[in-house]
Short mmCIF file of C-alpha atoms in Angstrom, two decimals:
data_model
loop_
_atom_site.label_atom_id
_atom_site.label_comp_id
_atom_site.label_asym_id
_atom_site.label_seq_id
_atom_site.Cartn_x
_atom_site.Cartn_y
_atom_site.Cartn_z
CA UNK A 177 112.20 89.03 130.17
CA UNK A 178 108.80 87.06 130.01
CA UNK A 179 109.96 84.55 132.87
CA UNK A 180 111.25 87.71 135.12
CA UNK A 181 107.85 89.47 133.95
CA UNK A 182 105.38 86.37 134.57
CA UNK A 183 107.14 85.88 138.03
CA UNK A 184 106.76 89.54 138.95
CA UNK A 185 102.57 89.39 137.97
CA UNK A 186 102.75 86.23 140.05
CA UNK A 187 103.32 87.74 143.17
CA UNK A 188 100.16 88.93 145.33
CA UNK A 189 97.79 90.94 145.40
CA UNK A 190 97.26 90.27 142.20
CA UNK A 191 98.22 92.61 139.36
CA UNK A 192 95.77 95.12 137.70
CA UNK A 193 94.36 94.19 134.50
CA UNK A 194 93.53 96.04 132.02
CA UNK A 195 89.69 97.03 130.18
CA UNK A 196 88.19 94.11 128.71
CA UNK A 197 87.44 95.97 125.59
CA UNK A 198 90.76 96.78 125.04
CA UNK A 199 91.63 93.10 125.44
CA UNK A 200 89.33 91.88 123.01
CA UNK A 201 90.26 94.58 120.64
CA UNK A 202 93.59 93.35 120.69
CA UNK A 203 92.68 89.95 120.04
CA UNK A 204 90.60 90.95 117.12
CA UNK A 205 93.97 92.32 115.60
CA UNK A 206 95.84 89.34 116.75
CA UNK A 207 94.42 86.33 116.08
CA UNK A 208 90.27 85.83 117.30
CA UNK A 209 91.22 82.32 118.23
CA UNK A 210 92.56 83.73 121.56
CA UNK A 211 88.90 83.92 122.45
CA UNK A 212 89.05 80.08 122.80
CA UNK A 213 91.41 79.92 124.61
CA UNK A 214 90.94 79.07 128.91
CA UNK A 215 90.28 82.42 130.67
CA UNK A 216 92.23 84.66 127.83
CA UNK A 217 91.05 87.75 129.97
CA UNK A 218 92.57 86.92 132.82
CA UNK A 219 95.90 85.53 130.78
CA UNK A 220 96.31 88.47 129.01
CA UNK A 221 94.74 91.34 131.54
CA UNK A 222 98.16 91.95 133.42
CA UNK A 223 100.28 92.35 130.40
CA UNK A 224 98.57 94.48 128.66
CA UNK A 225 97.85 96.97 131.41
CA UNK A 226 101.78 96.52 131.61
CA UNK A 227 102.22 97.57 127.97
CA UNK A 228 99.34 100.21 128.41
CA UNK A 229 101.80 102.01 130.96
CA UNK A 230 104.88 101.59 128.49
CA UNK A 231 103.23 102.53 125.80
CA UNK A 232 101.75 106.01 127.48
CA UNK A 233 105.41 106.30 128.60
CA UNK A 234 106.63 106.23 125.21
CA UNK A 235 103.67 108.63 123.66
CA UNK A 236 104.82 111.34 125.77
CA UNK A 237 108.28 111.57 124.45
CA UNK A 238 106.73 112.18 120.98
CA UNK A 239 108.02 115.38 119.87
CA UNK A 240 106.62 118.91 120.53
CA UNK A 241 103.99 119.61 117.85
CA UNK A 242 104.42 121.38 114.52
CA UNK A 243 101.57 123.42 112.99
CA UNK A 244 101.53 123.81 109.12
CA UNK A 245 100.93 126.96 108.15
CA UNK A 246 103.07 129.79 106.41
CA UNK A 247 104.73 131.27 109.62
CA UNK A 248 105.92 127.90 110.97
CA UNK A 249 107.11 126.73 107.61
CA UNK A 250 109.31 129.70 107.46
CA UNK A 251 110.35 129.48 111.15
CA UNK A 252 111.57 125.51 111.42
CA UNK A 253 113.85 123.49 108.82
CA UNK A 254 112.23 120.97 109.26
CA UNK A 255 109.04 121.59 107.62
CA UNK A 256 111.21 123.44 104.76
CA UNK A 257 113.03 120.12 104.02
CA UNK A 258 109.67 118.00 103.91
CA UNK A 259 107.92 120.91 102.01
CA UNK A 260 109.73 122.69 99.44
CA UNK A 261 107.72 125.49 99.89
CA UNK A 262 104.36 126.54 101.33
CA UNK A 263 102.00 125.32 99.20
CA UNK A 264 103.22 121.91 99.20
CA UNK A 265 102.29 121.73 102.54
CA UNK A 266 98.49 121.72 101.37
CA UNK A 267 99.00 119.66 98.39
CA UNK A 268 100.70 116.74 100.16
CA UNK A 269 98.53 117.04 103.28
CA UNK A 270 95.90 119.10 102.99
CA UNK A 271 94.44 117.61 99.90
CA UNK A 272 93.70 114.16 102.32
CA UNK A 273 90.21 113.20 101.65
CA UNK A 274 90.52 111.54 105.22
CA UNK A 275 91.26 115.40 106.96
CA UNK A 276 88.25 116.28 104.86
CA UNK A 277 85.75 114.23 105.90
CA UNK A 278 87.08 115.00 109.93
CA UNK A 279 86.08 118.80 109.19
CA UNK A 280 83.38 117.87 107.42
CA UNK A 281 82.16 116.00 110.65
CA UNK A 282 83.53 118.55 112.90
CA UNK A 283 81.96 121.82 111.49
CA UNK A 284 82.92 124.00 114.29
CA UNK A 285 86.63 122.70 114.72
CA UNK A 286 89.26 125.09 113.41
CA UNK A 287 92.09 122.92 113.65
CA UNK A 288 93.12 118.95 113.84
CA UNK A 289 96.23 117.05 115.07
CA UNK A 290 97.89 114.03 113.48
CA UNK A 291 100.53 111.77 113.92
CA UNK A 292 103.16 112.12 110.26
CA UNK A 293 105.32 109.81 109.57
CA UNK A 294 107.75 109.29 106.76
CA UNK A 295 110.71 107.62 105.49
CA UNK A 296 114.19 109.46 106.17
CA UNK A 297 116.38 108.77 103.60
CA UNK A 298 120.60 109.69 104.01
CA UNK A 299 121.92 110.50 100.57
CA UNK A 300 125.87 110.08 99.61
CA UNK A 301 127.41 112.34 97.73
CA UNK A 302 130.11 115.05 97.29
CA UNK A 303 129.49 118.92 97.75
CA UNK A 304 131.10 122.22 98.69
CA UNK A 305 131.92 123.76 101.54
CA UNK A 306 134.13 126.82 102.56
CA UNK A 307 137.75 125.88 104.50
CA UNK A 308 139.97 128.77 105.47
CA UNK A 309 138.75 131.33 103.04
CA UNK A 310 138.83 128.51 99.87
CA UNK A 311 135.92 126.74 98.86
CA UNK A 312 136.35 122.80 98.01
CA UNK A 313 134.27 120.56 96.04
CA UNK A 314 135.02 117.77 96.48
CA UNK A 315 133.56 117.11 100.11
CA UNK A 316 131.68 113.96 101.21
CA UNK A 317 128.04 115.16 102.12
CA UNK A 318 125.03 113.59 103.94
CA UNK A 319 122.07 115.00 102.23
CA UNK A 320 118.37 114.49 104.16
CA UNK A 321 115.14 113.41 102.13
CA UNK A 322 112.10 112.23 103.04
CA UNK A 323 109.74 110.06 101.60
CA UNK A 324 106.49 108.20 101.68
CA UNK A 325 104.26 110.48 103.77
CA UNK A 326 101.93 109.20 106.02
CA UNK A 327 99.34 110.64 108.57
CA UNK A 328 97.49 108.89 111.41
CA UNK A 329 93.20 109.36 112.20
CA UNK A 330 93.15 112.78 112.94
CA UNK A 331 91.79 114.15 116.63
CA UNK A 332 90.59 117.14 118.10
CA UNK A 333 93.34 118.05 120.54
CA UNK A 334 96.79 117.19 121.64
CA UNK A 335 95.28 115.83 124.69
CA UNK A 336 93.20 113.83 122.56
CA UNK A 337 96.31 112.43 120.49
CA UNK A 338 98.23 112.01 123.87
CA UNK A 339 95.25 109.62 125.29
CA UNK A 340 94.67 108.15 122.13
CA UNK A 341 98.71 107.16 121.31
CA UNK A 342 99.41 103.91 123.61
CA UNK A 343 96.20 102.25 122.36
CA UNK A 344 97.22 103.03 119.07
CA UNK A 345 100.82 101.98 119.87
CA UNK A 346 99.46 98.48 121.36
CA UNK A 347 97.44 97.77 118.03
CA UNK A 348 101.10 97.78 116.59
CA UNK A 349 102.14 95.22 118.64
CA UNK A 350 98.93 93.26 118.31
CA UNK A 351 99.50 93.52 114.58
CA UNK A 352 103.15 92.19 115.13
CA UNK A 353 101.77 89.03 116.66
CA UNK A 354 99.00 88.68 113.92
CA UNK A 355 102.06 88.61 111.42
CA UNK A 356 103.88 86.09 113.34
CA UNK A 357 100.56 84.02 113.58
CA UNK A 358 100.19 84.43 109.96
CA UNK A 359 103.22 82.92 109.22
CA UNK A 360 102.31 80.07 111.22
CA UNK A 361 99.53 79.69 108.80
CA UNK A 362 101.80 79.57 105.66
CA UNK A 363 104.08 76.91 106.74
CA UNK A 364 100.88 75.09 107.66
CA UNK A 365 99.63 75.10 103.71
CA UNK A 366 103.66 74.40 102.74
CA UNK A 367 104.25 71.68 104.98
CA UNK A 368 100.76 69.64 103.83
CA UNK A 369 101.93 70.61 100.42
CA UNK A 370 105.33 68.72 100.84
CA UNK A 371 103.44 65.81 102.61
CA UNK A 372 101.54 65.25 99.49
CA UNK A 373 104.41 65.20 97.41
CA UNK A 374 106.45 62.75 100.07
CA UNK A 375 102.58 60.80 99.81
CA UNK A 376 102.71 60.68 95.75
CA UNK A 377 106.44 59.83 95.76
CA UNK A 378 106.04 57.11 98.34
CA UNK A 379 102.95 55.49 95.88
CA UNK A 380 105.71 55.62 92.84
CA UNK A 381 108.64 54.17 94.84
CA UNK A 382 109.15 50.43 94.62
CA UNK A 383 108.68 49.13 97.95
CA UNK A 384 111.55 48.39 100.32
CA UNK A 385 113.97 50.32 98.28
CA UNK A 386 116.38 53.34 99.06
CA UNK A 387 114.22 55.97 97.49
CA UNK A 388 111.36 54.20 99.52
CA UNK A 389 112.83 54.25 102.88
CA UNK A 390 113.62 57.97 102.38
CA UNK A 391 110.13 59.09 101.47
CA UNK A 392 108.87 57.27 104.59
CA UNK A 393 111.31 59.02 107.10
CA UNK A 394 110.25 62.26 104.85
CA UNK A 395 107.03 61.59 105.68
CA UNK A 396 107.33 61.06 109.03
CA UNK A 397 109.35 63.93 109.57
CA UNK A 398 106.65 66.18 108.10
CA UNK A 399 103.90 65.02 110.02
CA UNK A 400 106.11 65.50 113.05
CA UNK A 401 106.40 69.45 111.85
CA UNK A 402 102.56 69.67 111.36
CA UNK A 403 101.75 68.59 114.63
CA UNK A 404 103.86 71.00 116.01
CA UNK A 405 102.50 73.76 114.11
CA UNK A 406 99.07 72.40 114.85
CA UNK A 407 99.83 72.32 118.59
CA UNK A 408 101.66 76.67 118.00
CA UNK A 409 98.42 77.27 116.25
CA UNK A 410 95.71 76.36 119.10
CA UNK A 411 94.42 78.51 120.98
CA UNK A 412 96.02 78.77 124.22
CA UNK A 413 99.40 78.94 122.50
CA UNK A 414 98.11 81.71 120.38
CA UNK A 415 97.27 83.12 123.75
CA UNK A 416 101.41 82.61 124.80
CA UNK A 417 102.42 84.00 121.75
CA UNK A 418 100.67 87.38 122.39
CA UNK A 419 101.09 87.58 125.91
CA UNK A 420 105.08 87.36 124.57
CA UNK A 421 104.86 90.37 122.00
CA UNK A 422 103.43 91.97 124.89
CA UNK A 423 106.24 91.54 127.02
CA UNK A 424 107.98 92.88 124.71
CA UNK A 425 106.52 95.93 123.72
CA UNK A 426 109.78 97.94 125.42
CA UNK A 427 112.15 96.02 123.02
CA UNK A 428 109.91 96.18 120.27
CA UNK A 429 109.21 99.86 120.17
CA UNK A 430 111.33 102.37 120.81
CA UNK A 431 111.88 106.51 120.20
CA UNK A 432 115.16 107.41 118.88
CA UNK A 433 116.15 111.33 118.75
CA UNK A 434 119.20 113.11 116.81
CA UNK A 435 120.27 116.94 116.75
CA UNK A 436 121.73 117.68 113.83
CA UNK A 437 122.83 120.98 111.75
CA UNK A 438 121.10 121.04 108.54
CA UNK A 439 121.36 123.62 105.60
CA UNK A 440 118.45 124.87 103.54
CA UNK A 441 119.28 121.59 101.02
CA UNK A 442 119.30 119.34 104.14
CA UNK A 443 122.88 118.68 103.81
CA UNK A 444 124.42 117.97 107.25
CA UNK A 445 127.07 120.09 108.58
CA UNK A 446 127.33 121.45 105.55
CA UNK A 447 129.63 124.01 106.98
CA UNK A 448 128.44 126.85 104.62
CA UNK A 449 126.75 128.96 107.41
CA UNK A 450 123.22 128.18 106.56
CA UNK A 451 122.84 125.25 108.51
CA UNK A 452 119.92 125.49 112.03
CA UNK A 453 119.98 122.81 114.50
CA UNK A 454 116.62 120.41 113.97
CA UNK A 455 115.50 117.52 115.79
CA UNK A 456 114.57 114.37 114.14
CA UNK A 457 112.47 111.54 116.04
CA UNK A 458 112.47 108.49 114.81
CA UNK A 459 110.09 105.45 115.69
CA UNK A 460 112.11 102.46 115.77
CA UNK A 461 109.78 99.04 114.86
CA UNK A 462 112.19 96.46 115.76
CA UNK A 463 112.26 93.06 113.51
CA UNK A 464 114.32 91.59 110.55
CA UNK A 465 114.94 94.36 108.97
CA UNK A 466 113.82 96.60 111.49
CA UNK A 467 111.16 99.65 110.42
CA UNK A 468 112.29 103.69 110.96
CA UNK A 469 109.95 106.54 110.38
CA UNK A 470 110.34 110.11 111.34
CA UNK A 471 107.42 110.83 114.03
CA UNK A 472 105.97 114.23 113.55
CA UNK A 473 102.86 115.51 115.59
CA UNK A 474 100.92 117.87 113.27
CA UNK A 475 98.62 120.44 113.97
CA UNK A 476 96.90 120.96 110.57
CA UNK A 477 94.23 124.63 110.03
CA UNK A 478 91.22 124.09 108.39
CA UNK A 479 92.24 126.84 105.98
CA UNK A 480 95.17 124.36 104.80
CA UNK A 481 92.44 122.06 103.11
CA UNK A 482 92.53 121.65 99.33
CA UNK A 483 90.47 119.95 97.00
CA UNK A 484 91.34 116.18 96.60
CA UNK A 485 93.33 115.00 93.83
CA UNK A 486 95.94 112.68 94.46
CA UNK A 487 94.59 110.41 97.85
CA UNK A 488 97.43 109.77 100.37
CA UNK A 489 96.80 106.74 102.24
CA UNK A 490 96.25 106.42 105.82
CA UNK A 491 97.83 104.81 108.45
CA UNK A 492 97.41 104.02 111.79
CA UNK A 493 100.19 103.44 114.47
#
């Protein structure tokens, strides 16, 4: 894909690029040794306006927005299953010292929108359910939970969130390289760590013997693997390694959606005549293992606010 990509921003007139603040934003999150590198801007300018447009793609397929309040809570399963009843929904969200200091700095707003995320969790077990009149318990259930509840910075507006998603999105993927970079870094400190050893072990070995000859190819070997990591590490290969995660940002993030018949206990196709159809959206972070949440745009009231207690982190995306 990079090749195919690199070939098509090849081609004249040249491609558009995309702000230099964005760029160097990026780079903060990545690695700020991209700076070094020769003409980074204009390396990296193409590809990320090219993620920019994927990335606003993908934000508007996020789901249609829920707001927490009473009425909704009663009207969608979905907001019964991640709050067991109303008040929950202000003790898990609206207790978010984060949402309070946005109202506090936005006197006059009434409302805020958020991007929620959270773990979705597919329990085993066995249940009832009601076949020709007799009721069986011995049925093989899927049961949904949800865990680990997370909310984005929150905004003013929908439109706000909508503008504000792809650059959000792109930090993800700048983060993904960071990570990649990082790694870099430890086998850097464990690869000078096993050249001291192969060093010390040499110093103790009697000289042209079996256990000498093996520390020296050992040692050779290892500097061989720290001047290739030296040589992934510099600057302009830094550069490379970005420009590749942002090549990649269709692969790397994608939006999955399911319909499925839940009852009041979130047990799918329960079959008891409870169930209403919701739709779960899932974010998809691909990597080894690869990273689902449920996506959730939230409109949250002012009135929903509690006081503080128990912080819930937040996140961004």
């Amino acid at each position: 894909m990079l090749g195919i990509l690199k070939q098509w921003l090849g081609r004249t007139p040249a491609p558009p690029s995309a702000d230099p603040a964005l760029i160097d934003q990026l780079v903060e999150l990545a690695a700020p040794q991209v700076k070094l590198a020769r003409k980074y801007q204009q390396r990296l300018g193409p590809y990320v306006h090219w993620a920019e447009e994927h990335a606003a793609r993908f934000t508007a397929q996020w789901p249609p927005a829920l707001r927490l309040d009473t009425e909704h809570w009663r009207q969608h399963r979905l907001l019964q299953l991640l709050f067991a009843n109303p008040a929950r929904m202000g003790e898990l969200i609206g207790e978010h010292p984060a949402l309070h200091a946005w109202f506090a700095a936005h006197p006059l707003a009434d409302e805020t929108v958020v991007v929620f995320t959270a773990d979705i969790q597919r329990k085993h077990s066995f249940g009832m359910v009601e076949e020709g009149g007799q009721i069986r318990q011995d049925v093989a259930q899927q049961r949904l939970q949800f865990a680990h509840y997370r909310i984005s910075s929150a905004v003013e507006s929908l439109a706000a969130l909508q503008a504000a998603g792809p650059h959000r999105l792109l930090e993800v993927v700048a983060q993904q390289a960071s990570f990649a970079l990082t790694q870099l870094g430890q086998e850097k400190q464990a690869l000078e760590e096993a050249l001291l050893n192969a060093r010390t072990m040499l110093r103790m070995a009697s000289p042209h013997s079996a256990d000498y000859d093996k520390q020296q190819a050992r040692i050779a070997e290892l500097t061989a693997q720290l001047q290739a990591n030296a040589s992934a590490r510099s600057p302009d290969a830094q550069c490379e390694r970005l420009i590749a995660e942002l090549a990649a940002t269709p692969d790397l993030l994608t939006l999955q959606t399911e319909t499925l018949a839940v009852d009041p206990l979130g047990v799918i196709d329960s079959g008891m005549g409870d169930e209403q159809t919701i739709e779960l959206s899932e974010i998809v972070l691909h990597g080894e293992p690869p990273v689902r949440k449920l996506l959730q745009i939230l409109i949250i009231p002012r009135s929903l606010l509690q006081t503080p207690t128990a912080p819930l982190p937040d996140v961004r995306f």
